[in-house]
Amino acid sequence: MKKTYQRLTIIIFLLVLLTLYTINSSLIIKSILEYTKLFITRLFPTNFIFFVLSTILIDQGLIELINNKLKLDGSVFYVTIMSILSGIPSGSKYTKDLLEKGIIEEKTANYLLSFTHFPNPMFVLSTVTTLINSKIALKILITLILSNLIIAFIFKPKKKEVYKTNSSISNDFSSSLAKAILDAIKVIIIIYGTSVFFYLITVIINKYLTLTVFSHVILNGVFDLTKGLFSTILISNELLRSLLIIIFFAFGSLSIHIQIKSIISNTSLKYKKFILGRILQIMISIPLFLLLYTIC
């Protein structure tokens, strides 16, 4: 009975959206074009190249090299560094890739899922700088990275996992490249489609509901990360604006959560580990940022 009500609620919600989109077709088309431009210029370039390179590096045995030569936990080191460089939601993709190749076990995969939620540094330093200033943008980036590393330390498994050799190392670079490109495009389509879906919901809500400035910003941030970030410009208080930006990044928005669920579907990765990580990151990042904001 509960599932029936849930399905009925979703159907009614989608029908209402369809009706409102039809009535406001010109606004919807304009919004899609605006978001597509933002996606292509800001998000696609970094996501695509990092997704392609990451798949090739795994196929060519980089993790084995890290394990054998540097004597580090190659899988954890690799996913952490790559997710910091390429941003949300790359951590879940890299983790899923390693799990499916049998390089890591379920325990390590869920451990990685809990803390590899890093925003793209270039996106933070460019976008947040336009919203506040470069000094605070850097503090926000440091806060988000450190808070995730603290979570990594808190959840670090006591027993070290026995490393598995990647039996699917490819010697054919051309086939590895082709696979990497297809893989990257598939994930990027999911990211783009999900982002547009939730972005349009905020467009309709903003058109029909009269909200206070604070409620408007929160609502946008809950549904779509990018929309939420840009809406913080309406907040005049610098500290409050900074804290909201941190919370939006740490939580990730419903759009990001759906992306994560789509990426980890049909695997043993547990979404609740990701949720727990996001709650902890918000709790850790707020006092951490306040400390940096006060002393620096």
XYZ file of N, CA, C and O in Angstrom, residues 196-267:
288
model
N 19.505 19.026 -15.289
C 18.477 19.800 -15.992
C 17.100 19.549 -15.389
O 16.309 20.480 -15.195
N 16.807 18.289 -15.071
C 15.503 17.923 -14.502
C 15.219 18.719 -13.227
O 14.157 19.325 -13.078
N 16.176 18.724 -12.308
C 15.970 19.424 -11.039
C 16.088 20.943 -11.193
O 15.447 21.694 -10.464
N 16.900 21.378 -12.127
C 17.031 22.810 -12.387
C 15.693 23.387 -12.852
O 15.277 24.461 -12.413
N 14.991 22.664 -13.726
C 13.696 23.128 -14.228
C 12.638 23.160 -13.128
O 11.738 24.007 -13.150
N 12.762 22.246 -12.165
C 11.828 22.271 -11.030
C 11.992 23.568 -10.251
O 11.008 24.217 -9.865
N 13.249 23.980 -10.033
C 13.490 25.236 -9.304
C 12.990 26.444 -10.105
O 12.515 27.412 -9.528
N 13.106 26.372 -11.418
C 12.624 27.471 -12.270
C 11.114 27.656 -12.094
O 10.622 28.786 -11.932
N 10.381 26.548 -12.094
C 8.921 26.601 -11.933
C 8.546 27.067 -10.533
O 7.638 27.896 -10.353
N 9.234 26.541 -9.519
C 8.951 26.940 -8.132
C 9.178 28.438 -7.950
O 8.372 29.142 -7.344
N 10.302 28.916 -8.494
C 10.619 30.342 -8.370
C 9.598 31.228 -9.083
O 9.357 32.365 -8.678
N 8.996 30.695 -10.121
C 8.002 31.486 -10.879
C 6.671 31.591 -10.130
O 6.032 32.651 -10.124
N 6.252 30.481 -9.501
C 4.913 30.440 -8.935
C 4.835 30.673 -7.424
O 3.750 30.936 -6.894
N 5.942 30.543 -6.726
C 5.918 30.741 -5.277
C 6.650 32.022 -4.895
O 7.757 32.278 -5.371
N 6.036 32.797 -4.022
C 6.677 34.004 -3.499
C 7.330 33.639 -2.169
O 6.636 33.385 -1.174
N 8.640 33.582 -2.147
C 9.380 33.151 -0.972
C 10.242 34.282 -0.432
O 10.570 35.229 -1.147
N 10.612 34.156 0.834
C 11.609 35.076 1.380
C 12.938 34.784 0.708
O 13.126 33.699 0.127
N 13.858 35.708 0.781
C 15.163 35.524 0.134
C 15.851 34.268 0.650
O 16.349 33.445 -0.124
N 15.839 34.088 1.967
C 16.508 32.933 2.568
C 15.860 31.624 2.114
O 16.554 30.669 1.756
N 14.521 31.576 2.135
C 13.796 30.368 1.703
C 14.061 30.068 0.233
O 14.209 28.910 -0.159
N 14.120 31.133 -0.577
C 14.408 30.988 -2.006
C 15.776 30.340 -2.221
O 15.916 29.409 -3.024
N 16.773 30.807 -1.493
C 18.140 30.278 -1.626
C 18.195 28.823 -1.171
O 18.776 27.972 -1.854
N 17.604 28.528 -0.026
C 17.608 27.158 0.509
C 16.915 26.193 -0.450
O 17.431 25.104 -0.743
N 15.754 26.587 -0.944
C 14.989 25.725 -1.854
C 15.790 25.407 -3.117
O 15.832 24.263 -3.568
N 16.419 26.430 -3.677
C 17.235 26.226 -4.870
C 18.423 25.311 -4.582
O 18.759 24.446 -5.391
N 19.067 25.496 -3.434
C 20.218 24.676 -3.072
C 19.870 23.230 -2.803
O 20.653 22.331 -3.091
N 18.691 22.993 -2.258
C 18.246 21.614 -1.988
C 18.019 20.852 -3.288
O 18.401 19.686 -3.413
N 17.416 21.512 -4.280
C 17.100 20.834 -5.536
C 18.285 20.744 -6.493
O 18.532 19.695 -7.086
N 19.024 21.851 -6.657
C 20.107 21.863 -7.642
C 21.303 22.636 -7.090
O 21.167 23.789 -6.685
N 22.467 22.003 -7.087
C 23.671 22.603 -6.504
C 24.052 23.903 -7.201
O 24.285 24.931 -6.547
N 24.109 23.883 -8.520
C 24.532 25.070 -9.272
C 23.572 26.238 -9.064
O 23.998 27.367 -8.808
N 22.280 25.964 -9.159
C 21.265 27.001 -8.953
C 21.353 27.553 -7.537
O 21.249 28.762 -7.318
N 21.566 26.662 -6.569
C 21.683 27.088 -5.184
C 22.885 27.983 -4.955
O 22.794 29.000 -4.266
N 24.013 27.611 -5.546
C 25.231 28.411 -5.389
C 25.039 29.822 -5.924
O 25.368 30.805 -5.259
N 24.516 29.939 -7.134
C 24.345 31.260 -7.734
C 23.269 32.087 -7.026
O 23.335 33.318 -7.041
N 22.306 31.427 -6.411
C 21.251 32.170 -5.704
C 21.750 32.777 -4.399
O 21.120 33.694 -3.854
N 22.889 32.298 -3.875
C 23.428 32.855 -2.623
C 23.864 34.304 -2.777
O 24.088 34.997 -1.774
N 23.981 34.771 -4.002
C 24.349 36.170 -4.235
C 23.293 37.109 -3.644
O 23.564 38.299 -3.381
N 22.079 36.581 -3.415
C 20.991 37.376 -2.838
C 21.177 37.608 -1.337
O 20.534 38.472 -0.753
N 22.062 36.807 -0.707
C 22.338 36.958 0.726
C 23.397 38.034 0.922
O 24.507 37.928 0.400
N 23.073 39.059 1.667
C 23.988 40.191 1.831
C 25.107 39.907 2.837
O 26.228 40.392 2.685
N 24.808 39.092 3.857
C 25.803 38.785 4.880
C 26.850 37.818 4.335
O 26.523 36.712 3.911
N 28.112 38.229 4.351
C 29.188 37.438 3.753
C 29.380 36.087 4.428
O 29.543 35.063 3.758
N 29.354 36.067 5.752
C 29.565 34.823 6.495
C 28.428 33.837 6.244
O 28.669 32.649 5.999
N 27.194 34.318 6.299
C 26.040 33.447 6.054
C 26.082 32.891 4.631
O 25.795 31.711 4.409
N 26.438 33.727 3.683
C 26.548 33.281 2.294
C 27.600 32.183 2.170
O 27.392 31.179 1.483
N 28.724 32.366 2.835
C 29.811 31.374 2.791
C 29.369 30.045 3.391
O 29.648 28.976 2.835
N 28.658 30.107 4.519
C 28.193 28.883 5.186
C 27.174 28.137 4.322
O 27.184 26.904 4.262
N 26.296 28.881 3.662
C 25.315 28.247 2.774
C 26.006 27.567 1.590
O 25.626 26.463 1.194
N 27.027 28.201 1.045
C 27.786 27.599 -0.059
C 28.429 26.293 0.393
O 28.392 25.275 -0.324
N 29.009 26.290 1.588
C 29.634 25.086 2.132
C 28.595 23.975 2.337
O 28.823 22.814 1.987
N 27.447 24.335 2.899
C 26.386 23.347 3.135
C 25.888 22.765 1.814
O 25.688 21.544 1.704
N 25.709 23.618 0.811
C 25.246 23.135 -0.495
C 26.251 22.172 -1.114
O 25.887 21.133 -1.663
N 27.532 22.510 -1.039
C 28.573 21.626 -1.568
C 28.623 20.311 -0.787
O 28.729 19.234 -1.377
N 28.576 20.406 0.536
C 28.692 19.218 1.380
C 27.492 18.287 1.212
O 27.644 17.067 1.127
N 26.282 18.874 1.155
C 25.074 18.060 0.965
C 24.989 17.533 -0.461
O 24.725 16.358 -0.696
N 25.220 18.418 -1.434
C 25.259 17.987 -2.824
C 23.999 18.219 -3.633
O 24.035 18.105 -4.843
N 22.857 18.508 -2.976
C 21.558 18.708 -3.629
C 20.925 17.382 -4.044
O 21.618 16.368 -4.214
N 19.610 17.409 -4.211
C 18.880 16.211 -4.644
C 19.363 15.745 -6.013
O 19.394 14.546 -6.299
N 19.722 16.689 -6.855
C 20.231 16.355 -8.187
C 21.480 15.472 -8.094
O 21.578 14.446 -8.772
N 22.418 15.854 -7.240
C 23.644 15.068 -7.055
C 23.328 13.703 -6.459
O 23.893 12.684 -6.879
N 22.411 13.667 -5.501
C 22.062 12.403 -4.850
C 21.469 11.402 -5.855
O 21.772 10.209 -5.805
N 20.621 11.902 -6.745
C 20.053 11.036 -7.780
C 21.153 10.550 -8.721
O 21.159 9.385 -9.156
N 22.095 11.423 -9.037
C 23.229 11.034 -9.884
C 24.031 9.909 -9.236
O 24.393 8.927 -9.895
N 24.299 10.054 -7.949
C 25.050 9.034 -7.215
C 24.297 7.709 -7.231
O 24.874 6.649 -7.500
N 23.001 7.759 -6.949
C 22.192 6.538 -6.940
C 22.174 5.872 -8.306
O 22.180 4.637 -8.406
N 22.157 6.682 -9.366
C 22.179 6.130 -10.725
C 23.517 5.456 -11.022
O 23.566 4.377 -11.615
N 24.603 6.091 -10.607
C 25.941 5.563 -10.881
C 26.190 4.256 -10.142
O 26.762 3.311 -10.688
N 25.748 4.179 -8.869
C 26.047 2.991 -8.062
C 24.963 1.915 -8.148
O 25.051 0.895 -7.456
N 23.948 2.161 -8.978
C 22.885 1.151 -9.111
C 23.457 -0.157 -9.649
O 24.456 -0.176 -10.358
N 22.832 -1.253 -9.264
C 23.252 -2.604 -9.674
C 24.649 -2.959 -9.173
O 25.372 -3.727 -9.806
N 25.056 -2.360 -8.059
C 26.325 -2.719 -7.414
C 26.046 -2.945 -5.929
O 24.934 -2.715 -5.445
